[in-house]
CSV table of C-alpha atoms in Angstrom, one decimal:
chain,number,residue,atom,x,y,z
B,1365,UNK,CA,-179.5,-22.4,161.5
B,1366,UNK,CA,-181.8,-25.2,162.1
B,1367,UNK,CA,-180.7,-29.3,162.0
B,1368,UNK,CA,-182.5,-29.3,158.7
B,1369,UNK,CA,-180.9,-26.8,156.8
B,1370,UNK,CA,-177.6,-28.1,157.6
B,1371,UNK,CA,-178.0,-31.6,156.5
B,1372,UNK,CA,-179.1,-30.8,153.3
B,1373,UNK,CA,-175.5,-29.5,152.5
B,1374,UNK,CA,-174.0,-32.6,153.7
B,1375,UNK,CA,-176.0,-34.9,151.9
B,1376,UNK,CA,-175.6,-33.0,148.7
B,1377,UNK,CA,-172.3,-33.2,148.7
B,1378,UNK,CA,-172.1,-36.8,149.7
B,1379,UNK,CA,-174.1,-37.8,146.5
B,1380,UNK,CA,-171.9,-35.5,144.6
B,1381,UNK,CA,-169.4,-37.1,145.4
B,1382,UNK,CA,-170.3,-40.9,145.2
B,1383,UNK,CA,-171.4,-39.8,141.4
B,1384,UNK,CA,-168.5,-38.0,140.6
B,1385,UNK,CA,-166.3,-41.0,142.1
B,1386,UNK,CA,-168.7,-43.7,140.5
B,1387,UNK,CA,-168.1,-42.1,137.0
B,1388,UNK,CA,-164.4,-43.2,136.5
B,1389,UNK,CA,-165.1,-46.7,137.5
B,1390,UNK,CA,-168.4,-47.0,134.8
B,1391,UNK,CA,-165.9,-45.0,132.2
B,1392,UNK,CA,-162.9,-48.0,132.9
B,1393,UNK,CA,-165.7,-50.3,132.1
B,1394,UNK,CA,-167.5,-49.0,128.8
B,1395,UNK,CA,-163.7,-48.4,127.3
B,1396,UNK,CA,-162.9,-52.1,127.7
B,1397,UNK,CA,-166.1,-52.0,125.1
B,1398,UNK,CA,-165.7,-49.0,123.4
B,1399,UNK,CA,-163.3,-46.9,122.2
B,1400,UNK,CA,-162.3,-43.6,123.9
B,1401,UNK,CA,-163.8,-41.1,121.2
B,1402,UNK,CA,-167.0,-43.0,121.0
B,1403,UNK,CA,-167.4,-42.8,124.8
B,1404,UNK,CA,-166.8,-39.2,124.9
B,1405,UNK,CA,-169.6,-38.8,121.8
B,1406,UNK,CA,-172.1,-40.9,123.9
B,1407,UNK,CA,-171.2,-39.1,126.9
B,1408,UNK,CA,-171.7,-35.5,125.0
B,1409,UNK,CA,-174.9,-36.8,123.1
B,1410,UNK,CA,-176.5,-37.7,126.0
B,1411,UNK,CA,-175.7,-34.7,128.2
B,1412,UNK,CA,-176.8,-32.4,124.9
B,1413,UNK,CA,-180.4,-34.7,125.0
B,1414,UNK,CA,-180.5,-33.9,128.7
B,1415,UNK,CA,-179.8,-30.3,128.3
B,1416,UNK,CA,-182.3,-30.2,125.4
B,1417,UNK,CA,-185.3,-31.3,127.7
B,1418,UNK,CA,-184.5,-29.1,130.8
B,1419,UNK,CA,-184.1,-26.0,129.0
């Protein structure tokens, strides 16, 4: 296994994470705005609009 085929792993999993980890702190901001059910229809609108384009 070459260098290149094992960073790709890493790096993945790096930005996974820092997106995953970045979420709860944007979610602690929108719900001082919002309340929690209209977060969670944003949050499934915009994931059904996303899903709707790539498939």
């Amino acid at each position: 296994m070459n260098n290149k085929n094992k960073i790709i792993p890493i790096i993945s999993g790096i930005i996974y994470s820092t997106l995953f980890g970045l979420t709860f702190m944007f979610s602690s901001i929108a719900l001082r705005f919002t309340s929690p059910f209209a977060l969670l229809s944003m949050r499934f609108g915009i994931a059904f609009i996303v899903m709707s384009i790539l498939v």
